[in-house]
mmCIF file of C-alpha atoms and ligand atoms in Angstrom:
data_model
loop_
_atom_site.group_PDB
_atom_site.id
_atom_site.type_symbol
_atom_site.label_atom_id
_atom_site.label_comp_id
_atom_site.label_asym_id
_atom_site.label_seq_id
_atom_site.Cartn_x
_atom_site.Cartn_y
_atom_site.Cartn_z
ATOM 1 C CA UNK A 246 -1.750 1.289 -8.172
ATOM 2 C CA UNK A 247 -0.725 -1.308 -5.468
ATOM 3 C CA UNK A 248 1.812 -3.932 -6.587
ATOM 4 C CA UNK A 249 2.982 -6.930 -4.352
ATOM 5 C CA UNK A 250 6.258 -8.735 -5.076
ATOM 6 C CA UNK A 251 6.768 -12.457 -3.765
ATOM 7 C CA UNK A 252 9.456 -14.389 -4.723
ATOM 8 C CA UNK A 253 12.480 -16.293 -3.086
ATOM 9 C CA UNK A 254 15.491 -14.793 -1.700
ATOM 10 C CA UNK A 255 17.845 -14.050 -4.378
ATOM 11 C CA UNK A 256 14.669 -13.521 -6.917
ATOM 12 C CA UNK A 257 14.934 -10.423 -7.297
ATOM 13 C CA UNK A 258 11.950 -8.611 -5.537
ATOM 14 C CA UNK A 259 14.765 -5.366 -4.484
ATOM 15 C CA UNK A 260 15.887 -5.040 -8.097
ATOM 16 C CA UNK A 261 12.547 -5.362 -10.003
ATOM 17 C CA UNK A 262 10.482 -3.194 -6.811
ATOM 18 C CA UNK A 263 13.708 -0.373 -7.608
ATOM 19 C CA UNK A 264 12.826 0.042 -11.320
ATOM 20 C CA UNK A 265 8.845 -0.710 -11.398
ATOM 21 C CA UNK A 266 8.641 2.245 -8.464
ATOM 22 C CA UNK A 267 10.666 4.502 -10.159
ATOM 23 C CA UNK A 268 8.544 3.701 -13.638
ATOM 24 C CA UNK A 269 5.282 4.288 -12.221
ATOM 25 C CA UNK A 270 6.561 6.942 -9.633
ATOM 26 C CA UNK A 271 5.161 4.738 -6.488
ATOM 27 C CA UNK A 272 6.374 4.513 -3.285
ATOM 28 C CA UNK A 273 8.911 1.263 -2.689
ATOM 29 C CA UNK A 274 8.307 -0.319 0.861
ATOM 30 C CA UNK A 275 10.696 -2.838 1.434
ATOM 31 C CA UNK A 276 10.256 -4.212 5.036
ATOM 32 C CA UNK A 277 13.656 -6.181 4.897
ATOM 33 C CA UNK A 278 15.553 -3.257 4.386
ATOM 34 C CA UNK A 279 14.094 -1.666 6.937
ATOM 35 C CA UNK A 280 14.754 -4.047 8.950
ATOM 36 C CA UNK A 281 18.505 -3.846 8.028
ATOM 37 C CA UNK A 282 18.320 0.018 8.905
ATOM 38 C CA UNK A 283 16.889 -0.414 12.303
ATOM 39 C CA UNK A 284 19.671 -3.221 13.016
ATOM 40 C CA UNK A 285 22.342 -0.626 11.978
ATOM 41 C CA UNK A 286 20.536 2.247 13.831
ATOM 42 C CA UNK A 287 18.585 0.590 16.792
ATOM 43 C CA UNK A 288 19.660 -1.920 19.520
ATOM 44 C CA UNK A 289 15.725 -3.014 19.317
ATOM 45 C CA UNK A 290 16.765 -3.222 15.450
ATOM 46 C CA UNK A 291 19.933 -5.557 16.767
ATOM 47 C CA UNK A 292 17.728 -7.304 18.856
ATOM 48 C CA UNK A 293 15.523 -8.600 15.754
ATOM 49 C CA UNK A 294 18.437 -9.851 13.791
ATOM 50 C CA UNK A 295 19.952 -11.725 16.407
ATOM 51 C CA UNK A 296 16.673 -13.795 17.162
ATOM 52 C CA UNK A 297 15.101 -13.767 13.480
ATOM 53 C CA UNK A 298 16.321 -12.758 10.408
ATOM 54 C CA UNK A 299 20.098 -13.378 11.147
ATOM 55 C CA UNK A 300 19.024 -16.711 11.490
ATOM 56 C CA UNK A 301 16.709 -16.794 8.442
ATOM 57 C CA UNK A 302 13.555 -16.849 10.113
ATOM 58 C CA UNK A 303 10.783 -14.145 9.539
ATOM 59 C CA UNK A 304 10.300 -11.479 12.002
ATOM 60 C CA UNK A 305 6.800 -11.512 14.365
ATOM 61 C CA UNK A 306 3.637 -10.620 12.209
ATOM 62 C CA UNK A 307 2.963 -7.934 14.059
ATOM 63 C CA UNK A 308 6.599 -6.432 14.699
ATOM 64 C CA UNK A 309 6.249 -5.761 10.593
ATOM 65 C CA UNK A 310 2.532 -5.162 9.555
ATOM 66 C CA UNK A 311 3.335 -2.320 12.276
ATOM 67 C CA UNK A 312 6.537 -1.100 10.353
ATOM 68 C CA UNK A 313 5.023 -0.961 7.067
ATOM 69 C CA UNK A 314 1.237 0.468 8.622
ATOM 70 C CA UNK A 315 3.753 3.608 9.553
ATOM 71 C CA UNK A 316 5.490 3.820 6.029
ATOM 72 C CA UNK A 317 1.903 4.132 4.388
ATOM 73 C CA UNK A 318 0.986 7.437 3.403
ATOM 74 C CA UNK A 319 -2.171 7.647 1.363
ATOM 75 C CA UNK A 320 -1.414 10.940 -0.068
ATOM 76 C CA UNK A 321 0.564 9.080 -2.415
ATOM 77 C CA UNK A 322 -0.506 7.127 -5.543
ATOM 78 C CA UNK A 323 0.581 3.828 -5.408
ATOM 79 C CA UNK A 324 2.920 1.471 -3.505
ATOM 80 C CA UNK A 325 4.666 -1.604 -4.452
ATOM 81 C CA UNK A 326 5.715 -3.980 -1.489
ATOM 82 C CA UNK A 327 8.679 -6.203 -1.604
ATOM 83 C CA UNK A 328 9.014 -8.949 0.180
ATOM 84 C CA UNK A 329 5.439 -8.032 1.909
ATOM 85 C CA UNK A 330 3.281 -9.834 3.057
ATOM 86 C CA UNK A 331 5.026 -12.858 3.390
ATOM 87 C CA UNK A 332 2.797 -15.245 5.265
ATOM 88 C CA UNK A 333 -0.586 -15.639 5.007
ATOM 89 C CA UNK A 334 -1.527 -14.128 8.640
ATOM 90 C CA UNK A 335 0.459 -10.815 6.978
ATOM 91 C CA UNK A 336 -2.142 -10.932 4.250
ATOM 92 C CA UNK A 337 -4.716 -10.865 6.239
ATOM 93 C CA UNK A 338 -4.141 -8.624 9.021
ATOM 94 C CA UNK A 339 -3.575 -5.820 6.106
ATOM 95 C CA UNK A 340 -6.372 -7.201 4.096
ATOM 96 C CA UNK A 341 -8.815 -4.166 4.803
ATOM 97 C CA UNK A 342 -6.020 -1.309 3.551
ATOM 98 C CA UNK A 343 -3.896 -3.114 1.072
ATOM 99 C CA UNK A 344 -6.106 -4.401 -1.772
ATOM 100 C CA UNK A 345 -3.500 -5.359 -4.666
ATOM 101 C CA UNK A 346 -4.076 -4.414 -8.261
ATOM 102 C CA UNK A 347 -1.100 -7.179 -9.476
ATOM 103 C CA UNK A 348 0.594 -9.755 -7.519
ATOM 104 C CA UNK A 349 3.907 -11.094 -9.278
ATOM 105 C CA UNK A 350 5.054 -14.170 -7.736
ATOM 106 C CA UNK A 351 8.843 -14.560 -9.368
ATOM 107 C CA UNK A 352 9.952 -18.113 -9.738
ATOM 108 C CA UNK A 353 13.616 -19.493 -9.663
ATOM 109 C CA UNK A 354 14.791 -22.793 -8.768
ATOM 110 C CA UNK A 355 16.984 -23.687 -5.608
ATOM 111 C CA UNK A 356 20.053 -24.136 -7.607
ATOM 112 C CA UNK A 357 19.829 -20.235 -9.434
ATOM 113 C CA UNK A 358 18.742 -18.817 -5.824
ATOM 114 C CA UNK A 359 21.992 -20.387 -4.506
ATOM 115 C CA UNK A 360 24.352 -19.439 -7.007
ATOM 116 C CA UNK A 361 22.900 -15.806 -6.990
ATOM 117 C CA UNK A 362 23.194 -15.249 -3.107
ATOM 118 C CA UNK A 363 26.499 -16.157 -3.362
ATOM 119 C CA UNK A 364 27.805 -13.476 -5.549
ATOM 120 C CA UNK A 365 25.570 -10.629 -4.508
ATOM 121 C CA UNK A 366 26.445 -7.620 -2.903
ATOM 122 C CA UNK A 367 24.303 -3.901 -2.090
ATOM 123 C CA UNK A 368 24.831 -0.538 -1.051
ATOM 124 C CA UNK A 369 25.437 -0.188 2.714
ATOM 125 C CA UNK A 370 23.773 3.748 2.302
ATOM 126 C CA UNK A 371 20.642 2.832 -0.014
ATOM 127 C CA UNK A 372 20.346 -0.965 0.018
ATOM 128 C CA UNK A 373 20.451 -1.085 -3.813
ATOM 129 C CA UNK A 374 21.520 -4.397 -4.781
ATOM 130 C CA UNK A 375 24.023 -6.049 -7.733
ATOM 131 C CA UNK A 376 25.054 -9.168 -9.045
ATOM 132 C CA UNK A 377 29.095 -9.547 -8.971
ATOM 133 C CA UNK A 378 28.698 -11.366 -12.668
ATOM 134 C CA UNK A 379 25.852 -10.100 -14.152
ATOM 135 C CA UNK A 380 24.508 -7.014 -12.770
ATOM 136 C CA UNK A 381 27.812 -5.654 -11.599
ATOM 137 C CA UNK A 382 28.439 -1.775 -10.448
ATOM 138 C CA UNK A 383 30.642 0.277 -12.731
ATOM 139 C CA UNK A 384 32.844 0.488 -10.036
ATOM 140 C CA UNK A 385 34.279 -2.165 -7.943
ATOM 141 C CA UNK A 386 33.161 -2.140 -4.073
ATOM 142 C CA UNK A 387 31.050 1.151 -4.693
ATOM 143 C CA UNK A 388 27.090 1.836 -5.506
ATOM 144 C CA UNK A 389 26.964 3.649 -8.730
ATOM 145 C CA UNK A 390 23.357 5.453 -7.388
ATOM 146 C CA UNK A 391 25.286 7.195 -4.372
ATOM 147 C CA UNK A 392 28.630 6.087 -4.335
ATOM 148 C CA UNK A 393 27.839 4.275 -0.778
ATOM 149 C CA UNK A 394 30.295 0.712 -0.120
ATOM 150 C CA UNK A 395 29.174 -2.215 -1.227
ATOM 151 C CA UNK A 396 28.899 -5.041 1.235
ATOM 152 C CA UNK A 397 27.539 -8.780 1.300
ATOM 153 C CA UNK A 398 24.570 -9.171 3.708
ATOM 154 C CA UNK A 399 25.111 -11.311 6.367
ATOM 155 C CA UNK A 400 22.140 -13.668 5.893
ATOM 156 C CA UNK A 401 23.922 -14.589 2.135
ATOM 157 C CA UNK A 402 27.029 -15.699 3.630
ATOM 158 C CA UNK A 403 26.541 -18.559 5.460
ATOM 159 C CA UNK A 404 24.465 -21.821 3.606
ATOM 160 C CA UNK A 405 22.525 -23.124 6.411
ATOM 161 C CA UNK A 406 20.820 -19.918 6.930
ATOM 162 C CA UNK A 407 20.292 -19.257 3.191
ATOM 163 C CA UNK A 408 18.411 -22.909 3.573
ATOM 164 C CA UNK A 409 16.640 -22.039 6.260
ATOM 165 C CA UNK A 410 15.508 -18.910 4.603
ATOM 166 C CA UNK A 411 14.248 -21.127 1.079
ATOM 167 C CA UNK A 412 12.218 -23.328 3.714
ATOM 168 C CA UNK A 413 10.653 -20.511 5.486
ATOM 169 C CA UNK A 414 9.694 -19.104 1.947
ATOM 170 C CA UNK A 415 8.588 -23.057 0.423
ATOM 171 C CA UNK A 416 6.760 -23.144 3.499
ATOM 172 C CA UNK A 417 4.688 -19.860 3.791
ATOM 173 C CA UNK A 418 4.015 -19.431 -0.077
ATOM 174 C CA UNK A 419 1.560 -21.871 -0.888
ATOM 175 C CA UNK A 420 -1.351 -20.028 1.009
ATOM 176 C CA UNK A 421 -0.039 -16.885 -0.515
ATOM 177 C CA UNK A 422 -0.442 -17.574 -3.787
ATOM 178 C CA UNK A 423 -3.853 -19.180 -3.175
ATOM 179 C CA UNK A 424 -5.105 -16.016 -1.007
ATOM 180 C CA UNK A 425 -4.231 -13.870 -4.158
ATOM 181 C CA UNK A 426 -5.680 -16.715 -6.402
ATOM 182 C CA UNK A 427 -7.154 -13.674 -8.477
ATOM 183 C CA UNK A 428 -4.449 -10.795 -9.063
ATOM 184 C CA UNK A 429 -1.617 -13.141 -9.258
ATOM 185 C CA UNK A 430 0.883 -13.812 -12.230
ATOM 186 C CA UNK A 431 3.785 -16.093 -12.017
ATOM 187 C CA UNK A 432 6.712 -14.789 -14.111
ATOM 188 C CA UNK A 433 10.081 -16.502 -14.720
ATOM 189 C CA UNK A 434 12.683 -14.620 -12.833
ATOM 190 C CA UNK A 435 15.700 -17.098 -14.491
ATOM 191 C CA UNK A 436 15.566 -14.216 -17.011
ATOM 192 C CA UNK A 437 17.392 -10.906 -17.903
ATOM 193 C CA UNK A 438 16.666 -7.970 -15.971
ATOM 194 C CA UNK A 439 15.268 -6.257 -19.284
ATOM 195 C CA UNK A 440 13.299 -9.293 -20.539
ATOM 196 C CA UNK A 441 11.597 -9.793 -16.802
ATOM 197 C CA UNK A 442 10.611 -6.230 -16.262
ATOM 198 C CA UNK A 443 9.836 -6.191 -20.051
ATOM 199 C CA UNK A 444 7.349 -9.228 -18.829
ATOM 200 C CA UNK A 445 6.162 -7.413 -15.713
ATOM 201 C CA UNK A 446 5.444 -4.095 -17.918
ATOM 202 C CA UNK A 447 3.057 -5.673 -20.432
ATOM 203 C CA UNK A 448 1.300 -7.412 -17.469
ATOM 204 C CA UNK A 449 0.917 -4.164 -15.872
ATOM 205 C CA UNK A 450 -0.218 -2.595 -19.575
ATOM 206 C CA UNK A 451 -3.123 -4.688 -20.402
HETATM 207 P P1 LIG B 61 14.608 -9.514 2.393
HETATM 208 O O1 LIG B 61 15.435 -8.291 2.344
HETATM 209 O O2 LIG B 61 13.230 -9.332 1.811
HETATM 210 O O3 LIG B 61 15.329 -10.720 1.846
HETATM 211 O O4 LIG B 61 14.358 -9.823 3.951
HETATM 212 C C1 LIG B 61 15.428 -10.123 4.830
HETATM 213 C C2 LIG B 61 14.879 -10.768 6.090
HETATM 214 O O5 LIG B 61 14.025 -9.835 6.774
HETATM 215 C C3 LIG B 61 14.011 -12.005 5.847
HETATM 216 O O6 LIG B 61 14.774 -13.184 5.753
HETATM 217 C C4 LIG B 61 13.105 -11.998 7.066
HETATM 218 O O7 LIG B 61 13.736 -12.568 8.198
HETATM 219 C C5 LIG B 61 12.909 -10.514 7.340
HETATM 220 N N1 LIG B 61 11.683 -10.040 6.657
HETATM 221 C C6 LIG B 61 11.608 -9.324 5.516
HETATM 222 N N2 LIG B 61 10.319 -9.115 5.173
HETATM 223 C C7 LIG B 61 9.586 -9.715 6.134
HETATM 224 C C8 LIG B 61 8.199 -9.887 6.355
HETATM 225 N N3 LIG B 61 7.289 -9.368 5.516
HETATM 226 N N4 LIG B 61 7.815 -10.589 7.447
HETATM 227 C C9 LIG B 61 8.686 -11.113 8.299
HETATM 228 N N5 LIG B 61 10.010 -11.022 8.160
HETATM 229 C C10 LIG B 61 10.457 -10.324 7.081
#
């Protein structure tokens, strides 16, 4: 099974990509957390975020079809991408190898992905992510999956870039969602966690 995830930041393509992949036992490729690691890791890595994502611009096309082409093994069973592709020029160049089963575009208004950037934090070891109100960890400052520190990413701090990033996305999504006209379901993701994976289950049931 091959699931895609679209959504604005602050939708919550991490947290729904986390559960549906351990559900259905698929492999979770998140290109924007790899990204993160190779910043951490890699002075290439640094290189990116200081001329694209810190900014909250999208990385070159072909900088991150080639990151997730290397994460693909097809020994596995299924893959769900988050965050992938996320212009239509993405879509295409992986059009021969990625054929989607389900395409979940999650929908939020500006307002909701503003208030929920601001009070998110994740894992600094495994990138998992909470909400300081209503997804919080059981322990203050500290992942409850592998006890790594919590930290705010640095493209949720500052407004203009959070902006910048909801433009990119207004932007790119429109010949998205009309390149996978046929697969795709909008769901609401101004919703409980429960009720919107509830939603995304009995999509992926019928
Ligand atoms: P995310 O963790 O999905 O919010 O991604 C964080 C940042 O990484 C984005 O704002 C982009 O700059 C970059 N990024 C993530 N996925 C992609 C992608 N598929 N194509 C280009 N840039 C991406």
């Amino acid at each position: 099974m091959i699931i895609i995830i679209l959504g604005p930041p602050g939708s919550g393509k991490g947290t729904v990509s986390y559960f549906i992949s351990r559900q259905y036992n698929i492999v979770h490729i998140a290109p924007g957390r790899m990204l993160r690691l190779l910043a951490k890791t890699t002075e290439y890595g640094k290189q990116l975020k200081e001329k694209y994502w810190g900014k909250g611009d999208l990385v070159p096309d072909e900088i991150v079809v080639d990151l997730v082409r290397e994460r693909i093994d097809n020994s596995k069973k299924g893959f769900i991408f988050d965050g992938f592709p996320r212009d239509i020029n993405q879509a295409k160049a992986i059009k021969s190898f990625i054929k989607p089963d389900f395409v979940f575009l999650l929908e939020l208004s500006e307002k909701t992905i503003v208030e929920r950037l601001h009070d998110r934090v994740q894992c600094a070891k495994c990138g998992h992510v909470y909400h300081l109100k209503h997804m919080p960890p059981k322990k203050e400052g500290i992942c409850d999956i592998d006890g790594g520190k919590l930290y705010i990413r640095s493209d949720d701090k500052d407004e203009a870039i959070i902006k910048e990033r909801i433009k990119v996305f207004n932007e790119e999504i429109k010949p998205l969602v009309e390149h996978y006209k046929e697969v795709l379901q909008n769901v609401n993701a101004d919703q409980s966690l429960d009720k919107l994976l509830e939603e995304i289950n009995s999509i992926l049931r019928r």
